[in-house]
């Protein structure tokens, strides 16, 4: 029922020329909260996976012939570049996991 009402309000917004970008603050806050929960989940799962299989991954800080790109390597090759790892670390510091 709530989804039907939401769809109806979206159609009215489209008819009024406001498009799909017109959302109220309450709806925006709900979206942000849901996205924050998903970020927390992804960070936690990433951390837990790396902790549980730490021996399977190696952090290579300098490129070499064998590993031409510096980054995190797993059994099947490059998983994330050093820049990617820095962004993940930055996200973890800025977005402490509360789950």
C-alpha positions as a printed NumPy array, in Angstrom:
array([[  0.   ,   0.   ,   0.   ],
       [  2.809,   2.415,   0.904],
       [  4.586,   1.626,  -2.359],
       [  1.391,   2.336,  -4.288],
       [  1.047,   5.714,  -2.575],
       [  4.7  ,   6.496,  -3.26 ],
       [  4.252,   5.591,  -6.921],
       [  1.13 ,   7.776,  -7.122],
       [  2.992,  10.727,  -5.621],
       [  5.83 ,  10.227,  -8.113],
       [  3.356,  10.26 , -11.001],
       [  1.811,  13.476,  -9.643],
       [  5.304,  14.999,  -9.385],
       [  6.028,  14.03 , -12.984],
       [  2.702,  15.505, -14.107],
       [  3.535,  18.706, -12.223],
       [  6.845,  18.91 , -14.068],
       [  8.965,  18.448, -10.972],
       [ 10.456,  15.139, -12.103],
       [ 11.963,  12.452,  -9.951],
       [ 14.497,  14.792,  -8.375],
       [ 11.877,  16.513,  -6.249],
       [ 11.923,  14.759,  -2.871],
       [ 11.204,  16.169,   0.535],
       [ 13.69 ,  16.295,   3.405],
       [ 12.118,  13.36 ,   5.242],
       [ 12.439,  11.142,   2.19 ],
       [ 16.002,  12.348,   1.588],
       [ 16.909,  11.56 ,   5.207],
       [ 15.497,   8.04 ,   4.816],
       [ 17.54 ,   7.521,   1.669],
       [ 20.72 ,   8.811,   3.329],
       [ 20.119,   6.602,   6.384],
       [ 19.639,   3.517,   4.187],
       [ 22.8  ,   4.331,   2.232],
       [ 24.741,   4.839,   5.478],
       [ 23.563,   1.433,   6.698],
       [ 24.729,  -0.147,   3.457],
       [ 28.12 ,   1.595,   3.701],
       [ 28.515,   0.317,   7.258],
       [ 27.622,  -3.201,   6.137],
       [ 30.102,  -3.134,   3.244],
       [ 32.891,  -1.791,   5.455],
       [ 32.216,  -4.408,   8.132],
       [ 32.071,  -7.29 ,   5.653],
       [ 35.252,  -6.058,   3.934],
       [ 37.07 ,  -5.845,   7.259],
       [ 35.837,  -9.245,   8.434],
       [ 36.723, -10.978,   5.158],
       [ 40.231,  -9.543,   5.169],
       [ 40.686, -10.468,   8.846],
       [ 39.472, -14.038,   8.347],
       [ 41.684, -14.781,   5.339],
       [ 44.612, -12.496,   6.061],
       [ 47.191, -15.022,   4.839],
       [ 45.562, -15.148,   1.416],
       [ 46.209, -11.471,   0.668],
       [ 49.426,  -9.475,   0.369],
       [ 49.79 ,  -5.719,   0.333],
       [ 52.392,  -4.774,  -2.274],
       [ 53.505,  -1.176,  -1.778],
       [ 55.888,  -0.974,  -4.745],
       [ 55.208,  -2.206,  -8.254],
       [ 57.466,  -4.934,  -9.596],
       [ 57.701,  -7.163, -12.627],
       [ 55.544,  -9.776, -10.902],
       [ 53.037,  -7.231,  -9.55 ],
       [ 53.057,  -4.303, -12.002],
       [ 50.555,  -2.318,  -9.916],
       [ 51.032,  -1.569,  -6.224],
       [ 48.072,  -2.745,  -4.189],
       [ 46.313,  -5.605,  -2.46 ],
       [ 46.809,  -8.964,  -4.157],
       [ 44.874, -12.152,  -3.613],
       [ 45.247, -15.653,  -5.042],
       [ 43.751, -14.518,  -8.363],
       [ 45.677, -11.267,  -8.718],
       [ 45.108,  -7.593,  -7.995],
       [ 42.108,  -6.931,  -5.765],
       [ 42.543,  -3.203,  -5.105],
       [ 45.148,  -0.57 ,  -5.921],
       [ 46.966,   1.329,  -3.192],
       [ 44.759,   4.341,  -3.982],
       [ 41.657,   2.147,  -3.591],
       [ 42.946,   0.888,  -0.243],
       [ 43.577,   4.46 ,   0.924],
       [ 40.015,   5.422,  -0.028],
       [ 38.652,   2.418,   1.879],
       [ 40.771,   3.325,   4.909],
       [ 39.574,   6.935,   4.675],
       [ 35.952,   5.775,   4.459],
       [ 36.437,   3.54 ,   7.5  ],
       [ 37.822,   6.456,   9.529],
       [ 35.099,   8.861,   8.415],
       [ 32.301,   6.332,   8.772],
       [ 32.853,   4.29 ,  11.946],
       [ 31.044,   0.978,  11.864],
       [ 28.279,   0.714,  14.45 ],
       [ 26.684,  -2.58 ,  13.379]])
